[in-house]
Amino acid sequence: MSNLPTIGAEDIHIIPQTIEISLIPKTEFDRIWASKIDLFEQLNLIADMCRANTLAGVKRAGSGHLGSSLSAMDIVVWLYYHVMNTVQIGLTDPDRDIYFSSKGHDVPGLYAVLFSLGIIPTDKFLKLRRLGGLDGHPDVGIPGIEANSGSLGMGISKGKGMAWAKRLKGLPSRVFVLTGDGEWQEGQNYEALQTAAHQHIGNLTVIVDNNKVQSDKLVSEIINIGDLEAKFAAFGWQVARCDGHDFAALAQVFEDFANIHDRPKILIADTIKGRGVSFMEHPFALANNGGLYPWHAGAPDDEAFTAAYREVLLRINERLQEAGLEPVTLESVSPEPKTTSTVSDEYVTKAYGEALVEIGAKRKDLVVLDADLAIDCKIREFEAAYPARFVENGIAEQDMVSMAAGIASQGLLPVVNSFASFLAARANEQIYNATTEKRKIIYGCNFAGLIPAGPGRSHQSIRDISLFGALPNMVIVQPGNATETRLMVDYAINQTSESVMIRLAIGPSPRLIALPIDYQCQVGRGAILRDGADAVLFAYGPVMLHEALLSSDILAIRGIRLKVVNMAWLNRVDDEWLMVTVAECPAIYVLDDHAPIGGLGDFLLNALVRLNLLERKSFHKFAIEGLPACGTPAQALDYHRLSGNLLAEDIAKRELPHETAPF
Amino acid sequence: MSNLPTIGAEDIHIIPQTIEISLIPKTEFDRIWASKIDLFEQLNLIADMCRANTLAGVKRAGSGHLGSSLSAMDIVVWLYYHVMNTVQIGLTDPDRDIYFSSKGHDVPGLYAVLFSLGIIPTDKFLKLRRLGGLDGHPDVGIPGIEANSGSLGMGISKGKGMAWAKRLKGLPSRVFVLTGDGEWQEGQNYEALQTAAHQHIGNLTVIVDNNKVQSDKLVSEIINIGDLEAKFAAFGWQVARCDGHDFAALAQVFEDFANIHDRPKILIADTIKGRGVSFMEHPFALANNGGLYPWHAGAPDDEAFTAAYREVLLRINERLQEAGLEPVTLESVSPEPKTTSTVSDEYVTKAYGEALVEIGAKRKDLVVLDADLAIDCKIREFEAAYPARFVENGIAEQDMVSMAAGIASQGLLPVVNSFASFLAARANEQIYNATTEKRKIIYGCNFAGLIPAGPGRSHQSIRDISLFGALPNMVIVQPGNATETRLMVDYAINQTSESVMIRLAIGPSPRLIALPIDYQCQVGRGAILRDGADAVLFAYGPVMLHEALLSSDILAIRGIRLKVVNMAWLNRVDDEWLMVTVAECPAIYVLDDHAPIGGLGDFLLNALVRLNLLERKSFHKFAIEGLPACGTPAQALDYHRLSGNLLAEDIAKRELPHETAPF
């Protein structure tokens, strides 16, 4: 395994399934559970069988989080198979015990456990990160899932609410919340520690999956969370610590905890990230990959998957043989139908990272801050080039933004980075506060928009424009390709005194968006990508521009000439340019990679009305209605009727209302 | 002082100045500082002289935070007069030491210190909470103010950024941040503790003004922050503790700290809230006011002011006499010109609190949560009536919202409460997360809008509609009077399955807004308060409705008949009602108590365009452009041209563009 695949910290690719995949069916779990062997040996077997199914599920999905699914597995199996009443009394009984994971990305492992218990059926288990299947992060719409997570640090608070409600209702059942260890960089955890202790939430138990590694580096390297036992004790919790892979040790801790009712309890479970697959276990994987952990997210390639699956199966069968039981029976899984999403090799994030490095050579005042997503946000290159001007701040977006405001107050120019959904929402008040100080800060909002849709609602950022929109002196842009990204980064750093929010698609662009040869970065002026006089469609970002161009191609066949405009300026417009751009088009459309409220559509609508340009013209927004769908890009775009095909269909219906022929 | 005035936790009234007020001029501070007496005695004198001026400033302003201005005073004086180089090398030198308060509401005391040092001139010092004067919470536009605060928990992060920048730039100067004690309920503090330790920010010193009391109750009663020394040590900080009113003790701690460079330092300064005025000191004040502290915010009445001022002056002069110095000379201050803001005795918040109590009798599933603003949000009555269904969560908005989501998941109906600016922004991602779980939660967003404008930008909430706007299944309303508030609370609890954000003005209504006799709460339908066919103005909330009605009255004199509509539904509209309402009016105006982006104006504009109702009509939004101004209601409304007078003027200009006569 010397040639490990390079996998990003967040799984933004889908690697298509190319080899055969098998599952261990529920009946096999029933067989082991019904056998007369020792409980801990049963649980060891079941955990490993769930590990095998987790590997299969993630491989089939083409993406997902393996490392912490494997580290948390023994704890989850212990809770569901031995501690909780949930399976016995059923998922709708108000007096059921509740388990959920606050970090949430370990959910492929939880799905495997729920599958083993018959709570998630086979067909659903095989649809990880697919529409109508299992979301990439937990969603309560899925059987057995008790809380939505994926954005970090909310779990203890939520578990506290559940436990408080149980107490109010006089129900004796309990709540168990799993957290990560890196997750303890989020401040909300400490709010919850404090309030739960004060409120004497004795029916709440928190387990820290202390696997030592976050996205790609050791927690102690990113932001050390220090002596957890001392911390938790100082917050008034009952603290225990044990090996999180040792069922006997877990049994002892839970027995001790059962006698404590006057305060909340927390177990620091020392675990190994990637537990159960030798080359995914973090001590080995870090040593063999230059100190970076490659199995946090993303599916293994065929070679790695085959080796991992073989190793786990071998161990299961050896144990079964030792216990005098038959080897495990596998069920082969039919391959997934092919999907047709186009993908190029262009990344706007890559251009973003490169531009920061390039400009950083001249601008010695440029400082880049990270919230443990440096690989995804492509800022590790800046870190390598200018280590003194790079701040790793861990998973603490609020602290990062306020720190940036402090840095800006001293005459430096900070660029803060995270995923759009975390940065725009979690740190919103801190961003406002910096704005009231008139500090110039650049906000790199990665992973903006509907796509990739596999990770689910916690990660899909469809409100960020609205969250930045009402801030004065804040320019919001989203570049459509790498060239435009470089221009926009230069604009943000060198050409404006205002703060700039740069919205970036994080996945590979579906195609290279070709800009006009003479394209320049001019505030409030978009670029016409395809001309047409029947209607104009404003769009932005590589994902939606691709769909817009596709719809224009399709409509051209129907004789509808749809002008497509790349409007990278989401809250600035040049009046004259707008006038000319919409002049000949009787219909104006906006394609928002955003909720229908507060995006480009609303901004342009205001400008059009202000300039009196809507007279005898129609206006319509296409946007992401409701909650964003989880699935492949094609599935999510179709679901929201924003794929090129469906856009064309809906525009044709509006342009040719009397034609009844099927599209 | 047995008959203490009832002052709310946040100072939402302005009590007009009715008695004479004096200041101790800067020259008197110079005299003491130049005298040859003992340093600590000098500082004791200066601190008490600043206390006297703080009392005068707050009394003149008619509002402000006395309790923590007085508890922090000795620390602030110690830093500025003895520790920091700031005054010597000047406020623009990049190598100056920096002090700021993270809690910020102690700023009247800081202003007094800056005044004593000649940094804030007399005329500005006398304009506390007035336009062009001194903001109610710190703003960097004011000389000597280094950071904006007032929303809690951001200070250590920001100070860390300043200190980090100093280190990068090779500057030896230092950063000092003061926090409250209740403020340690905010999680961001713990993020900052952790990152600052990891980043070895050795030039940062934090001082906790450990005065034991928050808005109105003991910290240990609201949410106990426990053993601070153990906590801070567990986070890797150098910890010290001393009497925060003892200059010799402070000297020892700062001497010890000066030798530590490899890690950040924190002093727990044990202080007394209200220090220096016997009846404002918290042990006495709590004992004499049934366990509630009445001096956190708000100006003292004449009797209390006179007693307090006399006590402090007496002590100063006794000390001067002991030191062989002349008594202090006072400068009388001319009274402030009268302002003409109208105020009624109606509070929508009061109706809100009463409605919760009334409905809570029937709805046993109703749970009310508070983030240490129970008095202001008028939910103490609910706490008294149903203590088991009231959750005090301290200053931890994120934890409160996630806890509410957990409570909702168990079939109960939580109502969370805070000020709009804190709840909508700080807990934004938690609110989104709860929305993705489809939990029904009611968000009581108090202190919404421009007015009161005295507390400044941290408290004025002009983005909250936009922050809630892109959430699906979220109804946003703002009632215009007490009757409508009761109807809306009933709607939110009993008549909808959606979540509801109730936006509430927190001050007294300028007048009682009279609703039509047959007014009913019907989703998306407003109420016509004044009829007119020339133009229609949509507004909401008692503050803006008052101005809208005023403008209609004024315009009537000019022959312009302005229809005024109370539109309490900020993101729902009944199409048919809207059609009828705007039918005869060629001009449509919206008055947004909000930024121009993402408020009612944008929502109605979308509806008008969708319904094709803008044909041959004009549309214009009046809204709060830029950052909200601090000042009296009249000052802030005038500044933003949203007062009835200026609205009328601007509407007349649009309606009668050819009339040139002065308005």
CSV table of C-alpha atoms in Angstrom, one decimal, chain A residues 94 96 98 139-140 146-166 168-169 171 184-188 190-196 198-199 201 219-228 230-231 234-235 364 367 388-400 402-407 409-412 421-422 424-430 432-439 457-460 462-463 466-473 594-598 601-603 605-606 609-610 612 614-617 619 621 626-628, chain B residues 94 96 98 139-140 145-166 168-169 171 184-188 190-196 198-199 201 219-228 230-231 234-235 364 367 388-400 402-407 409-412 421-422 424-430 432-439 457-458 460 462-463 466-473 594-598 601-603 605-606 609-610 612 614-617 619 621 626-628:
chain,number,residue,atom,x,y,z
A,94,PRO,CA,-40.9,8.1,23.5
A,96,ARG,CA,-36.5,4.7,23.9
A,98,ILE,CA,-31.3,7.8,22.1
A,139,ASP,CA,-30.6,13.2,8.6
A,140,VAL,CA,-33.7,12.5,10.8
A,146,GLU,CA,-32.2,10.9,15.9
A,147,ALA,CA,-30.5,14.2,15.0
A,148,ASN,CA,-29.0,16.0,12.1
A,149,SER,CA,-25.3,16.7,12.4
A,150,GLY,CA,-22.3,17.2,10.2
A,151,SER,CA,-21.6,20.7,11.3
A,152,LEU,CA,-19.6,20.2,14.5
A,153,GLY,CA,-20.2,21.0,18.1
A,154,MET,CA,-24.0,21.0,18.3
A,155,GLY,CA,-24.5,17.5,19.6
A,156,ILE,CA,-24.1,17.9,23.3
A,157,SER,CA,-26.5,20.8,23.4
A,158,LYS,CA,-29.1,18.9,21.4
A,159,GLY,CA,-28.6,15.7,23.5
A,160,LYS,CA,-29.1,17.9,26.6
A,161,GLY,CA,-32.4,19.1,25.2
A,162,MET,CA,-33.6,15.5,24.6
A,163,ALA,CA,-32.5,14.5,28.0
A,164,TRP,CA,-34.1,17.5,29.6
A,165,ALA,CA,-37.3,16.7,27.8
A,166,LYS,CA,-37.2,13.1,29.0
A,168,LEU,CA,-39.7,16.7,32.3
A,169,LYS,CA,-41.8,13.9,30.9
A,171,LEU,CA,-39.2,9.0,31.3
A,184,TRP,CA,-13.7,19.9,20.9
A,185,GLN,CA,-12.3,22.9,19.1
A,186,GLU,CA,-15.8,24.3,18.7
A,187,GLY,CA,-16.9,26.5,21.5
A,188,GLN,CA,-20.5,25.4,21.6
A,190,TYR,CA,-18.1,24.2,26.3
A,191,GLU,CA,-21.3,26.1,26.5
A,192,ALA,CA,-23.1,22.8,26.7
A,193,LEU,CA,-20.7,21.3,29.2
A,194,GLN,CA,-21.4,24.3,31.5
A,195,THR,CA,-25.1,24.4,31.1
A,196,ALA,CA,-25.6,20.6,31.3
A,198,HIS,CA,-25.7,23.5,36.0
A,199,GLN,CA,-28.9,22.0,34.9
A,201,ILE,CA,-28.7,16.6,33.2
A,219,VAL,CA,-5.5,17.1,16.7
A,220,SER,CA,-2.4,18.0,18.7
A,221,GLU,CA,-0.9,19.5,15.6
A,222,ILE,CA,-4.0,21.5,14.5
A,223,ILE,CA,-5.1,22.9,17.8
A,224,ASN,CA,-4.3,20.8,20.8
A,225,ILE,CA,-7.3,20.2,23.0
A,226,GLY,CA,-5.0,19.3,25.9
A,227,ASP,CA,-5.9,17.4,29.0
A,228,LEU,CA,-9.5,16.4,28.4
A,230,ALA,CA,-8.9,17.9,33.6
A,231,LYS,CA,-11.1,20.1,31.4
A,234,ALA,CA,-13.3,21.4,35.8
A,235,PHE,CA,-16.7,21.8,34.1
A,364,LYS,CA,3.6,40.9,2.8
A,367,VAL,CA,-2.4,36.6,6.2
A,388,ALA,CA,4.7,32.8,9.3
A,389,ARG,CA,1.6,34.3,7.6
A,390,PHE,CA,-0.6,31.2,7.9
A,391,VAL,CA,-2.8,30.7,11.0
A,392,GLU,CA,-4.2,27.3,11.6
A,393,ASN,CA,-7.1,27.9,13.9
A,394,GLY,CA,-8.8,24.5,14.1
A,395,ILE,CA,-12.5,24.0,13.9
A,396,ALA,CA,-13.3,27.3,15.6
A,397,GLU,CA,-14.9,29.6,12.9
A,398,GLN,CA,-16.0,32.2,15.3
A,399,ASP,CA,-12.6,32.5,16.9
A,400,MET,CA,-11.0,32.6,13.5
A,402,SER,CA,-12.7,37.6,15.4
A,403,MET,CA,-9.0,36.9,15.3
A,404,ALA,CA,-9.0,38.1,11.7
A,405,ALA,CA,-10.7,41.3,12.8
A,406,GLY,CA,-7.9,41.7,15.4
A,407,ILE,CA,-5.3,41.1,12.8
A,409,SER,CA,-7.0,46.2,13.1
A,410,GLN,CA,-3.2,46.1,13.1
A,411,GLY,CA,-2.9,46.9,9.4
A,412,LEU,CA,-2.7,43.4,7.9
A,421,SER,CA,-22.2,26.9,5.3
A,422,PHE,CA,-19.9,27.0,8.4
A,424,ALA,CA,-21.3,32.3,6.8
A,425,ALA,CA,-23.6,31.0,9.5
A,426,ARG,CA,-21.5,29.9,12.5
A,427,ALA,CA,-19.5,33.1,12.5
A,428,ASN,CA,-22.2,35.4,11.3
A,429,GLU,CA,-22.2,37.7,14.3
A,430,GLN,CA,-18.4,37.9,14.3
A,432,TYR,CA,-21.0,41.6,11.4
A,433,ASN,CA,-18.9,42.8,14.3
A,434,ALA,CA,-15.8,43.1,12.1
A,435,THR,CA,-18.0,45.0,9.6
A,436,THR,CA,-19.0,47.5,12.2
A,437,GLU,CA,-15.3,48.1,12.8
A,438,LYS,CA,-14.8,48.7,9.1
A,439,ARG,CA,-12.1,46.1,9.0
A,457,ARG,CA,-27.7,19.5,4.2
A,458,SER,CA,-25.1,20.4,6.8
A,459,HIS,CA,-22.5,21.0,4.0
A,460,GLN,CA,-24.6,22.3,1.1
A,462,ILE,CA,-27.6,27.7,-0.1
A,463,ARG,CA,-28.0,30.6,2.3
A,466,SER,CA,-28.4,36.0,2.1
A,467,LEU,CA,-26.3,35.8,5.3
A,468,PHE,CA,-23.7,38.2,3.9
A,469,GLY,CA,-26.2,40.3,1.9
A,470,ALA,CA,-27.3,42.8,4.5
A,471,LEU,CA,-23.7,43.8,5.5
A,472,PRO,CA,-22.6,47.2,4.3
A,473,ASN,CA,-19.2,47.4,2.5
A,594,HIS,CA,-28.9,29.5,-3.6
A,595,ALA,CA,-32.3,29.6,-1.8
A,596,PRO,CA,-34.8,31.7,-3.7
A,597,ILE,CA,-34.5,34.4,-1.0
A,598,GLY,CA,-31.5,36.7,-0.8
A,601,GLY,CA,-32.1,37.1,-8.2
A,602,ASP,CA,-33.3,39.4,-5.5
A,603,PHE,CA,-30.4,41.7,-6.1
A,605,LEU,CA,-34.7,42.4,-9.3
A,606,ASN,CA,-34.1,45.4,-7.2
A,609,VAL,CA,-37.1,47.8,-10.8
A,610,ARG,CA,-34.9,50.8,-9.7
A,612,ASN,CA,-37.3,50.8,-14.6
A,614,LEU,CA,-39.0,45.5,-16.2
A,615,GLU,CA,-41.5,47.4,-18.2
A,616,ARG,CA,-43.0,44.9,-20.7
A,617,LYS,CA,-40.5,42.3,-19.6
A,619,PHE,CA,-38.8,38.2,-14.6
A,621,LYS,CA,-35.9,33.2,-10.6
A,626,GLY,CA,-36.8,24.0,0.2
A,627,LEU,CA,-34.0,22.0,1.8
A,628,PRO,CA,-31.2,21.0,-0.6
B,94,PRO,CA,1.5,50.7,15.9
B,96,ARG,CA,1.1,51.1,21.5
B,98,ILE,CA,-3.9,47.9,23.5
B,139,ASP,CA,-17.1,51.7,18.7
B,140,VAL,CA,-13.7,52.2,17.1
B,145,ILE,CA,-11.6,52.7,21.5
B,146,GLU,CA,-9.7,49.7,20.0
B,147,ALA,CA,-12.5,47.2,19.3
B,148,ASN,CA,-16.2,47.0,18.9
B,149,SER,CA,-17.9,44.9,21.5
B,150,GLY,CA,-21.2,44.6,23.3
B,151,SER,CA,-22.1,41.2,21.9
B,152,LEU,CA,-20.3,38.9,24.3
B,153,GLY,CA,-17.4,36.5,23.9
B,154,MET,CA,-15.5,37.8,21.0
B,155,GLY,CA,-12.9,39.8,22.8
B,156,ILE,CA,-10.2,37.2,23.6
B,157,SER,CA,-10.3,36.0,19.9
B,158,LYS,CA,-9.9,39.6,18.7
B,159,GLY,CA,-7.2,40.4,21.2
B,160,LYS,CA,-5.4,37.3,20.1
B,161,GLY,CA,-5.5,38.5,16.6
B,162,MET,CA,-4.0,41.9,17.6
B,163,ALA,CA,-1.3,40.2,19.7
B,164,TRP,CA,-0.5,37.7,16.9
B,165,ALA,CA,-0.1,40.6,14.4
B,166,LYS,CA,2.2,42.5,16.9
B,168,LEU,CA,4.4,39.0,13.3
B,169,LYS,CA,5.5,42.6,13.0
B,171,LEU,CA,6.5,44.8,18.0
B,184,TRP,CA,-17.8,33.0,30.2
B,185,GLN,CA,-21.0,31.3,29.3
B,186,GLU,CA,-20.3,32.1,25.7
B,187,GLY,CA,-18.5,29.2,24.0
B,188,GLN,CA,-16.3,31.4,21.8
B,190,TYR,CA,-13.2,28.6,25.2
B,191,GLU,CA,-12.3,28.4,21.5
B,192,ALA,CA,-10.0,31.4,22.1
B,193,LEU,CA,-8.5,29.9,25.3
B,194,GLN,CA,-7.6,26.8,23.3
B,195,THR,CA,-6.2,28.4,20.2
B,196,ALA,CA,-4.3,31.2,22.1
B,198,HIS,CA,-1.7,26.4,21.1
B,199,GLN,CA,-0.5,29.5,19.2
B,201,ILE,CA,0.2,34.1,22.2
B,219,VAL,CA,-23.7,34.2,37.7
B,220,SER,CA,-23.9,31.1,40.0
B,221,GLU,CA,-27.7,31.2,39.8
B,222,ILE,CA,-28.0,31.8,36.0
B,223,ILE,CA,-25.3,29.3,34.8
B,224,ASN,CA,-22.5,28.6,37.2
B,225,ILE,CA,-19.1,29.0,35.5
B,226,GLY,CA,-17.5,27.0,38.3
B,227,ASP,CA,-13.9,26.9,39.3
B,228,LEU,CA,-12.3,29.4,36.8
B,230,ALA,CA,-9.0,25.0,37.3
B,231,LYS,CA,-10.6,25.7,34.0
B,234,ALA,CA,-6.7,23.1,32.1
B,235,PHE,CA,-6.7,25.2,28.9
B,364,LYS,CA,-48.5,21.8,28.8
B,367,VAL,CA,-41.3,25.3,27.1
B,388,ALA,CA,-40.5,23.3,35.4
B,389,ARG,CA,-41.0,24.5,31.9
B,390,PHE,CA,-38.6,27.4,32.0
B,391,VAL,CA,-35.0,26.8,31.0
B,392,GLU,CA,-32.4,29.4,32.0
B,393,ASN,CA,-29.5,28.8,29.7
B,394,GLY,CA,-27.2,31.7,30.3
B,395,ILE,CA,-25.4,33.7,27.7
B,396,ALA,CA,-25.1,30.7,25.3
B,397,GLU,CA,-27.4,31.3,22.4
B,398,GLN,CA,-26.0,28.5,20.3
B,399,ASP,CA,-26.4,26.0,23.1
B,400,MET,CA,-29.9,27.3,23.7
B,402,SER,CA,-29.6,23.3,19.8
B,403,MET,CA,-31.1,22.4,23.2
B,404,ALA,CA,-34.5,23.7,21.9
B,405,ALA,CA,-34.1,21.4,18.9
B,406,GLY,CA,-33.5,18.5,21.2
B,407,ILE,CA,-36.5,19.5,23.3
B,409,SER,CA,-37.5,16.3,19.0
B,410,GLN,CA,-39.2,14.9,22.0
B,411,GLY,CA,-42.6,16.3,21.1
B,412,LEU,CA,-42.5,19.6,23.1
B,421,SER,CA,-29.1,40.5,16.9
B,422,PHE,CA,-27.6,37.8,19.1
B,424,ALA,CA,-30.4,35.5,14.6
B,425,ALA,CA,-26.7,35.9,14.0
B,426,ARG,CA,-24.9,34.0,16.8
B,427,ALA,CA,-27.1,30.9,16.6
B,428,ASN,CA,-27.7,31.1,12.9
B,429,GLU,CA,-26.2,27.7,12.0
B,430,GLN,CA,-28.0,26.0,14.9
B,432,TYR,CA,-30.6,26.1,10.2
B,433,ASN,CA,-29.7,22.8,11.6
B,434,ALA,CA,-33.0,22.7,13.6
B,435,THR,CA,-34.8,23.6,10.3
B,436,THR,CA,-33.3,20.7,8.5
B,437,GLU,CA,-34.7,18.5,11.2
B,438,LYS,CA,-38.1,20.1,10.6
B,439,ARG,CA,-38.4,20.9,14.3
B,457,ARG,CA,-24.5,48.6,16.7
B,458,SER,CA,-24.0,45.5,18.7
B,460,GLN,CA,-29.4,47.2,16.9
B,462,ILE,CA,-31.2,45.4,11.3
B,463,ARG,CA,-30.2,42.1,9.6
B,466,SER,CA,-32.4,38.5,6.1
B,467,LEU,CA,-30.8,36.0,8.5
B,468,PHE,CA,-34.0,34.0,8.9
B,469,GLY,CA,-35.3,34.8,5.3
B,470,ALA,CA,-33.8,31.9,3.4
B,471,LEU,CA,-34.9,29.2,5.8
B,472,PRO,CA,-37.8,27.0,4.6
B,473,ASN,CA,-40.8,26.6,6.8
B,594,HIS,CA,-34.1,46.6,8.6
B,595,ALA,CA,-31.2,46.9,6.2
B,596,PRO,CA,-32.3,47.5,2.6
B,597,ILE,CA,-31.5,43.9,1.7
B,598,GLY,CA,-33.6,41.0,2.7
B,601,GLY,CA,-39.3,45.4,0.8
B,602,ASP,CA,-37.6,42.6,-1.0
B,603,PHE,CA,-40.2,40.1,-0.1
B,605,LEU,CA,-41.2,43.3,-4.5
B,606,ASN,CA,-40.9,39.6,-5.4
B,609,VAL,CA,-43.4,41.2,-9.8
B,610,ARG,CA,-44.7,37.7,-9.6
B,612,ASN,CA,-47.5,41.5,-12.4
B,614,LEU,CA,-45.9,46.8,-10.8
B,615,GLU,CA,-47.1,47.7,-14.3
B,616,ARG,CA,-47.4,51.5,-14.4
B,617,LYS,CA,-46.6,51.7,-10.7
B,619,PHE,CA,-41.8,51.0,-6.1
B,621,LYS,CA,-38.0,51.0,-0.3
B,626,GLY,CA,-25.3,51.5,6.1
B,627,LEU,CA,-24.5,50.8,9.8
B,628,PRO,CA,-27.2,51.8,12.3
